[in-house]
Tab-separated table of C-alpha atoms in Angstrom:
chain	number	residue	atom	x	y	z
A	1	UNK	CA	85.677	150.953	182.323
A	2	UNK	CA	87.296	147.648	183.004
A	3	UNK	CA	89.761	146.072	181.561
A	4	UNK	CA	87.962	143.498	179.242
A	5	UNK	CA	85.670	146.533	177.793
A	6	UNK	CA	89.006	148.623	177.380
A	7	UNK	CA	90.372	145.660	175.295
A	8	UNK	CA	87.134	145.074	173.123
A	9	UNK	CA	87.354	149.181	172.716
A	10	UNK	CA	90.375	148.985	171.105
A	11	UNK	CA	89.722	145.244	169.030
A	12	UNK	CA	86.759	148.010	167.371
A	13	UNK	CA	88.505	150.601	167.037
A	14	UNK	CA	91.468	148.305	165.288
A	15	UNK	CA	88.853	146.941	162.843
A	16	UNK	CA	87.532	150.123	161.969
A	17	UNK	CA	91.072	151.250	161.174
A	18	UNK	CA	91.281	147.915	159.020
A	19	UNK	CA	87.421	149.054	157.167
A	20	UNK	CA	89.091	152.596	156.686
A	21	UNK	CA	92.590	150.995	154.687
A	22	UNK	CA	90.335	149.003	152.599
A	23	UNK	CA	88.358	151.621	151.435
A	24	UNK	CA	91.668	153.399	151.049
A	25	UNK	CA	92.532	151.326	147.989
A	26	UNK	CA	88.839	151.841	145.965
A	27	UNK	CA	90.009	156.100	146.404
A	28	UNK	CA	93.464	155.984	145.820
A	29	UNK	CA	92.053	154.169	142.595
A	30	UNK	CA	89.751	157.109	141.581
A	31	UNK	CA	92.528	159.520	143.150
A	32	UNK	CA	95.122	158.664	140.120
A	33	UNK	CA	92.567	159.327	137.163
A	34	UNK	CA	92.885	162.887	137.820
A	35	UNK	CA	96.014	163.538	139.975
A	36	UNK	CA	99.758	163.191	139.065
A	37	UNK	CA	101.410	160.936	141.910
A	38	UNK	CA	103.188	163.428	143.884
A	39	UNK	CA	100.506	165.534	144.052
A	40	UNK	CA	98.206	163.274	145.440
A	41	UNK	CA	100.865	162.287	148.102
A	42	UNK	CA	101.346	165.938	148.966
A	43	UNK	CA	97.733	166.865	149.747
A	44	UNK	CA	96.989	162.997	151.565
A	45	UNK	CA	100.013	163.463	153.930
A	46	UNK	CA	100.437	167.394	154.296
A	47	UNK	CA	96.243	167.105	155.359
A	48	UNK	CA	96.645	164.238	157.556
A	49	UNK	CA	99.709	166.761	159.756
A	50	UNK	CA	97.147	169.146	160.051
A	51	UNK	CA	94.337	166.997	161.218
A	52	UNK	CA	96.819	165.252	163.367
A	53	UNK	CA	98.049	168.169	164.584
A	54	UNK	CA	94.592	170.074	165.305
A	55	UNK	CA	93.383	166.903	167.355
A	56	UNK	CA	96.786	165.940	169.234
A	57	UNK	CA	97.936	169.614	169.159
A	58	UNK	CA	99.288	169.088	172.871
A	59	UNK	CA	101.213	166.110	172.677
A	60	UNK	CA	102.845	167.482	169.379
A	61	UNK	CA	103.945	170.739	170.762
A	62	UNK	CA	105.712	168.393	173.474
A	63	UNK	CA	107.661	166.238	171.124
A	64	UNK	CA	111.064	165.389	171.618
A	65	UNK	CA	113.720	165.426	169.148
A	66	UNK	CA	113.507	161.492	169.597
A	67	UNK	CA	110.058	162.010	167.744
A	68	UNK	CA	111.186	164.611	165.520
A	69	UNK	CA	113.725	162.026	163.995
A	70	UNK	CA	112.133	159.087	163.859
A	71	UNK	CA	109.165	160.719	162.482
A	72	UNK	CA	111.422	162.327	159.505
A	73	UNK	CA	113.302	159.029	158.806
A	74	UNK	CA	110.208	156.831	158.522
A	75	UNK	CA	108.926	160.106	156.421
A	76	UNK	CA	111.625	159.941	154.462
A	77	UNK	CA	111.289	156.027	153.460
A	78	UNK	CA	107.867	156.395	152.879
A	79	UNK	CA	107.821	159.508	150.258
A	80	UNK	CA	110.453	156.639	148.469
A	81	UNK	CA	108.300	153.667	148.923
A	82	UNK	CA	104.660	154.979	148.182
A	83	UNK	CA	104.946	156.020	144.436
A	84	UNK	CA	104.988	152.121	144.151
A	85	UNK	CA	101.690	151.546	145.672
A	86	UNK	CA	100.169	154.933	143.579
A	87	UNK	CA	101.423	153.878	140.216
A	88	UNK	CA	100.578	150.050	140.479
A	89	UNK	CA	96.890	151.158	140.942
A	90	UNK	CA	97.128	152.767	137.407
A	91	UNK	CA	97.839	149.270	136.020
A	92	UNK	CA	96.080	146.694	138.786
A	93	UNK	CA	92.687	146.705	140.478
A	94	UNK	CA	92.322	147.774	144.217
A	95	UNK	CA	90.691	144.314	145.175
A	96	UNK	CA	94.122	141.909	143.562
A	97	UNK	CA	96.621	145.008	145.001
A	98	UNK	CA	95.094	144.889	148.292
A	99	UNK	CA	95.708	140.967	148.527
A	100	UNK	CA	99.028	141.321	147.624
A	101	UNK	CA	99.938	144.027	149.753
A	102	UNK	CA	98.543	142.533	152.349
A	103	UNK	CA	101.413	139.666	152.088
A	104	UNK	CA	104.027	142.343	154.116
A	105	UNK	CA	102.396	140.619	157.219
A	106	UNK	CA	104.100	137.461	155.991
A	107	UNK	CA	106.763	139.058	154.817
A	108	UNK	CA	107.623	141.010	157.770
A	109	UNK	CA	109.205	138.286	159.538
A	110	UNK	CA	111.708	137.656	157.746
A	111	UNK	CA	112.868	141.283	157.391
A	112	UNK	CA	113.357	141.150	160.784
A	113	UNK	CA	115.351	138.306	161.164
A	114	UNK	CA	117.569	140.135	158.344
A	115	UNK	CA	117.632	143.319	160.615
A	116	UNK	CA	116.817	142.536	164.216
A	117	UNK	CA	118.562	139.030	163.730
A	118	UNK	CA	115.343	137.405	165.065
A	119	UNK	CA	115.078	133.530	163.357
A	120	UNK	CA	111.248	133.333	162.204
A	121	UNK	CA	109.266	130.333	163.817
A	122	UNK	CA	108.852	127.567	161.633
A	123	UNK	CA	105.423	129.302	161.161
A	124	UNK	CA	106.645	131.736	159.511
A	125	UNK	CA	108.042	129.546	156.980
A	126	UNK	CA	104.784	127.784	156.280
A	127	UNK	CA	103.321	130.931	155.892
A	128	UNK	CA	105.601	132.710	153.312
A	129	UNK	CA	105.312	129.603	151.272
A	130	UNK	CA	101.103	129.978	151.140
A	131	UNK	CA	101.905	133.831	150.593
A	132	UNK	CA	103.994	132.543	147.434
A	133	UNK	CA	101.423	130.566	146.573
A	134	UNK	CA	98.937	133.169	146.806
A	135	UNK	CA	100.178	135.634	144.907
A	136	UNK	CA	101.198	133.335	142.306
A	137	UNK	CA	97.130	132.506	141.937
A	138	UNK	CA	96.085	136.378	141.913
A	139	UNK	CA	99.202	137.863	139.473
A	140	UNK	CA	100.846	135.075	137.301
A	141	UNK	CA	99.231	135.134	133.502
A	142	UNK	CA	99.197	132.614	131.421
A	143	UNK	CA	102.815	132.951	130.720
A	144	UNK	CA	103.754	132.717	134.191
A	145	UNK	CA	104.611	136.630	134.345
A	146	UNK	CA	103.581	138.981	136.110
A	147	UNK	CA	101.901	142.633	135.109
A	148	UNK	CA	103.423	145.785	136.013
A	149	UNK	CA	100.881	146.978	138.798
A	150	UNK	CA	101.153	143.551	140.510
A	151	UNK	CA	104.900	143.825	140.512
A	152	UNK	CA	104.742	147.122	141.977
A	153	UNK	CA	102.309	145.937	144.553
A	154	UNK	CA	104.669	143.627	145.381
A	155	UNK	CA	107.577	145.633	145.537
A	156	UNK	CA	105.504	147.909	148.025
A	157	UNK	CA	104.494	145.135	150.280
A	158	UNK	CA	108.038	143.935	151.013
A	159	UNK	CA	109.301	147.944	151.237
A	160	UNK	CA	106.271	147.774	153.967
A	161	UNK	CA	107.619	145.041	155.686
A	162	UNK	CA	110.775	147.133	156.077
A	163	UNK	CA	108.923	150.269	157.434
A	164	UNK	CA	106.752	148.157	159.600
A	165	UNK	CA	110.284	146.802	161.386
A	166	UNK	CA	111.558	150.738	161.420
A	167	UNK	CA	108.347	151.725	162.984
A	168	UNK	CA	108.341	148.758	165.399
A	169	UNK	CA	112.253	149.532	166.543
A	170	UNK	CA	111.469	153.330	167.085
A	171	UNK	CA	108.280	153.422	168.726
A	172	UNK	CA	109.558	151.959	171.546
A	173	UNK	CA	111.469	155.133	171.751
A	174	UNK	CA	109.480	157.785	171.405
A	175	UNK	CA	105.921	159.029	171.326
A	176	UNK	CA	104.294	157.106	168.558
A	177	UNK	CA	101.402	160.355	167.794
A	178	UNK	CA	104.283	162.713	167.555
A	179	UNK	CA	106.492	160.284	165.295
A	180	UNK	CA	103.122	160.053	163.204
A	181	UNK	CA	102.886	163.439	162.876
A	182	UNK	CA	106.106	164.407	162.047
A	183	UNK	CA	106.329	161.609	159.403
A	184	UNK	CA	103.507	162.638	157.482
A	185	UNK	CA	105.310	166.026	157.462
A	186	UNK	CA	108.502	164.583	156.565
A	187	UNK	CA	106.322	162.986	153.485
A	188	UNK	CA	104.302	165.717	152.664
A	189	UNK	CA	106.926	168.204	152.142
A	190	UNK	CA	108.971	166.068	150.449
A	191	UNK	CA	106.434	165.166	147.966
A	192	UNK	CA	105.510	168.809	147.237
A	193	UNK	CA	108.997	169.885	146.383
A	194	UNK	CA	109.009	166.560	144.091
A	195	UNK	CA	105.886	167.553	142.451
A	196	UNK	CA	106.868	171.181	141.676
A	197	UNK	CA	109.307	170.068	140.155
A	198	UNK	CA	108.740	167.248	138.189
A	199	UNK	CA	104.931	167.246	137.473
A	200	UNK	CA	102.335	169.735	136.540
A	201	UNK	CA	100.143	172.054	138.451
A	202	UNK	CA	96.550	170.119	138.248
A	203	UNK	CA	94.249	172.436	136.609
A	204	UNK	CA	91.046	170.759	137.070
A	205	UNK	CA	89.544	169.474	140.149
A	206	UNK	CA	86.317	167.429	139.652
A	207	UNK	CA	83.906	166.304	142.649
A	208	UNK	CA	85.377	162.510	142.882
A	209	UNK	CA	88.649	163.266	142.483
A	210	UNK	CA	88.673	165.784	145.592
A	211	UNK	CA	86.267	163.620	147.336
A	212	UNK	CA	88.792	160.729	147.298
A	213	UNK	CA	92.204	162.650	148.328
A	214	UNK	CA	90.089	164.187	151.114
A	215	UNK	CA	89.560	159.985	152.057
A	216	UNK	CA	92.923	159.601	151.678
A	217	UNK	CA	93.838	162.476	153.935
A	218	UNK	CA	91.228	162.195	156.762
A	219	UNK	CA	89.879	158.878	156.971
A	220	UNK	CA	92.333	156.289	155.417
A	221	UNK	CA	95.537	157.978	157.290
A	222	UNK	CA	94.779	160.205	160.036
A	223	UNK	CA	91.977	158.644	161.239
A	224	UNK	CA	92.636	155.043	160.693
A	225	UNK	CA	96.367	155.401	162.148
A	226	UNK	CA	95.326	157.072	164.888
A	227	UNK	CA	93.041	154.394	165.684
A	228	UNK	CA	95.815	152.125	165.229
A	229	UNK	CA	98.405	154.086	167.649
A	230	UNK	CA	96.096	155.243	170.655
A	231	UNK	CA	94.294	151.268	170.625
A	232	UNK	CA	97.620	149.514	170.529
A	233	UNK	CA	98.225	150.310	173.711
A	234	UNK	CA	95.346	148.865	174.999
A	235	UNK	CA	95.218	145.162	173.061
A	236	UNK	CA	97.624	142.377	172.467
A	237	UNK	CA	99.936	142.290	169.238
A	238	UNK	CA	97.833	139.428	168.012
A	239	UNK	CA	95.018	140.990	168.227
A	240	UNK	CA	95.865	143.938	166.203
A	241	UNK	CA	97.928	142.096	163.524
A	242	UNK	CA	94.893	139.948	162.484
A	243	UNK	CA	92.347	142.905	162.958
A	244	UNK	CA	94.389	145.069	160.752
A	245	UNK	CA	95.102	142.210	158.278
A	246	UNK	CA	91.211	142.390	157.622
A	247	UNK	CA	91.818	145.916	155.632
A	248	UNK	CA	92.363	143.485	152.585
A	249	UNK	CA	89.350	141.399	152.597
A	250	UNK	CA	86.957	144.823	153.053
A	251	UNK	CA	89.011	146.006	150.032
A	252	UNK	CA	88.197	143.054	147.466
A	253	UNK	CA	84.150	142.992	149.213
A	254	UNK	CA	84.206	146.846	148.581
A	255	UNK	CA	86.256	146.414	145.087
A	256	UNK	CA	83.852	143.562	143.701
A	257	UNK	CA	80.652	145.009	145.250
A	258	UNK	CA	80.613	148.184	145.219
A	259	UNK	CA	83.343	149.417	142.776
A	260	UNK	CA	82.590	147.033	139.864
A	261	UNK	CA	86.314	145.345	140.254
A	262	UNK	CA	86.675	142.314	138.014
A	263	UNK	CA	87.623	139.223	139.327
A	264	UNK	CA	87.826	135.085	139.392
A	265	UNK	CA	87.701	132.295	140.996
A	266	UNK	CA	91.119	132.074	140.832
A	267	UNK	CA	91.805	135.541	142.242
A	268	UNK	CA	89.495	134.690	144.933
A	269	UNK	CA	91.673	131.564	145.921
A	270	UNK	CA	94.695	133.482	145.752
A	271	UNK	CA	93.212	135.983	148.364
A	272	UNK	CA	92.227	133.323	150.621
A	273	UNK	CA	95.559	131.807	150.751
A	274	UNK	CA	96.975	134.729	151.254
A	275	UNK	CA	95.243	136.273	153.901
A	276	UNK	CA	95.503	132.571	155.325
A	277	UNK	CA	99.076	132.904	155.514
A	278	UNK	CA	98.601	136.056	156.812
A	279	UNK	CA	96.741	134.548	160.235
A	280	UNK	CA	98.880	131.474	160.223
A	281	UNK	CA	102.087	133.617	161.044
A	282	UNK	CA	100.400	136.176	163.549
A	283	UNK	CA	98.322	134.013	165.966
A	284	UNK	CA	100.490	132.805	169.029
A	285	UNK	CA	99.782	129.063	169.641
A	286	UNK	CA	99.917	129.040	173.339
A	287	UNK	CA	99.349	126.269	176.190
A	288	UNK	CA	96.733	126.152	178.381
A	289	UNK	CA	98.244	127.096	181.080
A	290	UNK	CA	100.180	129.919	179.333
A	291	UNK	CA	96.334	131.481	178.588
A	292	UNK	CA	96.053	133.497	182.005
A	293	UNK	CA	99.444	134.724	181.746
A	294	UNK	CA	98.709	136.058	178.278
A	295	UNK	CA	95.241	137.664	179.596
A	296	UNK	CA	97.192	139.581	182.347
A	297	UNK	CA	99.339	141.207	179.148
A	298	UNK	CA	96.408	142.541	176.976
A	299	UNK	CA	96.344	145.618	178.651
A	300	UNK	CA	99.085	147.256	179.919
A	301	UNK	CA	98.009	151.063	179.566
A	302	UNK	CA	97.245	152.566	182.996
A	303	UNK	CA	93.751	154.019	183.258
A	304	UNK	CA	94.661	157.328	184.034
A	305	UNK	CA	96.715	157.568	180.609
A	306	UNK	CA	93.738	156.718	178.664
A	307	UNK	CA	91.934	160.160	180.388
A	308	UNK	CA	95.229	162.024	178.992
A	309	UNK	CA	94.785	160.472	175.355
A	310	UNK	CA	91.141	162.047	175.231
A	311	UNK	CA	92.321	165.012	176.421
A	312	UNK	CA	95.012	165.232	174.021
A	313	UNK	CA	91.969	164.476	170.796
A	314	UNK	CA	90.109	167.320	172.512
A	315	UNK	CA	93.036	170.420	173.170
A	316	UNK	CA	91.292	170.121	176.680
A	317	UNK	CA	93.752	172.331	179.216
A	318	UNK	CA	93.073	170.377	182.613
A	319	UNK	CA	93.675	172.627	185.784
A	320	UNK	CA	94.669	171.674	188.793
A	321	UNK	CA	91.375	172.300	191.587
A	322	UNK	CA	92.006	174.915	193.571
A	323	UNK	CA	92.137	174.109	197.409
């Protein structure tokens, strides 16, 4: 496979990660009608280790202790950081939270400037303001406040700018299928001891509500960041930052159409300006001449590494040929 197939590969496979987060909003929204919070963050990320672990079983069993602690730390910030996103659904439809989660794109820039001491391009600035903007359309009322599951939408999306400059800054580092892995376990566990002790033991378990945790688990986190990890390697940053950006707009068409979400024009402006802002402070205005240099970066995975990451999804043992 050459390299221009390899890239559109992993632009695909990107996209269907972004298809898979946007349904992941609709089930977390049927999720929390019948499951306490913790609960439904114990079975989502203590199913997605397994799964992870049954298809990347090899590479796990390999990790360092570089992935073992950056996998718990980002673990660790997310079991604190995704109550927010769980209980906003309770008072917010999927289709506005999606659009305003999806602002941590924007947002992320400036987190790192905080952290990484990296000044934002003046981008950057134009595209917080639209983000502002934006989210002002979808949440503020007529009193200019906001409600309590847009708030806490909010509040996730910048706490997801934060993780999204942890992840960046230890990835580098390590393994990023093993950090995966040993975040979700990090999460997971933490979650469970939270819910025993602080929520009940669910004693029924109808057909939707199992139906969407078992989304949450397989599809809308193993799956999708799987997709997202093994493709990476194989695209530009551009390229996955606007594919992945596109979770939000299949959320509000899956919401509206499919889920019966309310919404208005306004709401519909304030997503566009949003996810506007979004592009404006991802895509790389280049010159001409810079375009060839940039094509020569879009891949920088040797092909025999690729053969290793299908191994790895398969627990294939390769053997050396006898001579």
């Amino acid at each position: 496979m050459n390299e221009k197939k390899k890239v559109l590969m992993a632009d695909l496979a990107l996209l269907l990660a972004a298809v898979c987060w946007g349904g992941g909003f609709i089930a977390g929204d049927i999720a929390v009608k019948y499951f306490s919070t913790f609960y439904i963050l114990t079975i989502r990320f203590l199913s997605a280790a397994l799964v992870t672990f049954v298809f990347f079983s090899r590479t796990i069993r390999r990790s360092t202790k570089a992935e073992i602690k950056y996998g718990l730390i980002l673990g660790i910030f997310y079991f604190f950081v995704m109550p927010l996103q769980v209980n906003a659904l309770k008072y917010t439809t999927p289709s506005k939270q999606a659009f305003i989660v999806a602002s941590y794109a924007a947002i992320t820039p400036f987190i790192s400037w905080l952290v990484l001491k990296k000044r934002p391009k003046m981008k950057s600035f134009f595209a917080g303001i639209l983000v502002m903007i934006g989210i002002g359309l979808i949440s503020l009322n007529g009193s200019l406040t906001m409600e309590l599951g847009d708030s806490l939408s909010l509040g996730f999306a910048l706490s997801y700018a934060i993780f999204v400059v942890m992840t960046g800054i230890f990835a580098v580092k390590c393994n990023p299928i093993g950090m995966s892995f040993f975040s979700y376990l990090g999460t997971g566990v933490l979650a469970i001891i939270a819910a025993l002790l602080f929520e009940d033991i669910p004693t029924a378990f109808p057909k939707s509500g199992l139906l969407s945790l078992l989304y949450l688990a397989t599809i809308s986190t193993a799956v999708a960041f799987t997709l997202q990890n093994v493709a990476q390697k194989y695209t530009s940053d551009t390229h996955t930052a606007i594919l992945l950006s596109t979770e939000s707009l299949f959320a509000f068409i899956f919401g509206v159409f499919f889920y019966g979400d309310p919404y208005t024009t306004r709401i519909l402006i304030g997503g566009i300006v949003v996810f506007s802002a979004i592009i404006l402070s991802e895509v790389k205005f280049k010159k001409p001449s810079a375009k060839k240099a940039e094509n020569s970066q879009e891949v920088t995975q040797p092909p025999d590494e690729m053969e290793e990451i299908i191994y790895d999804m398969l627990a294939i043992e390769v053997k050396e040929p006898k001579l």
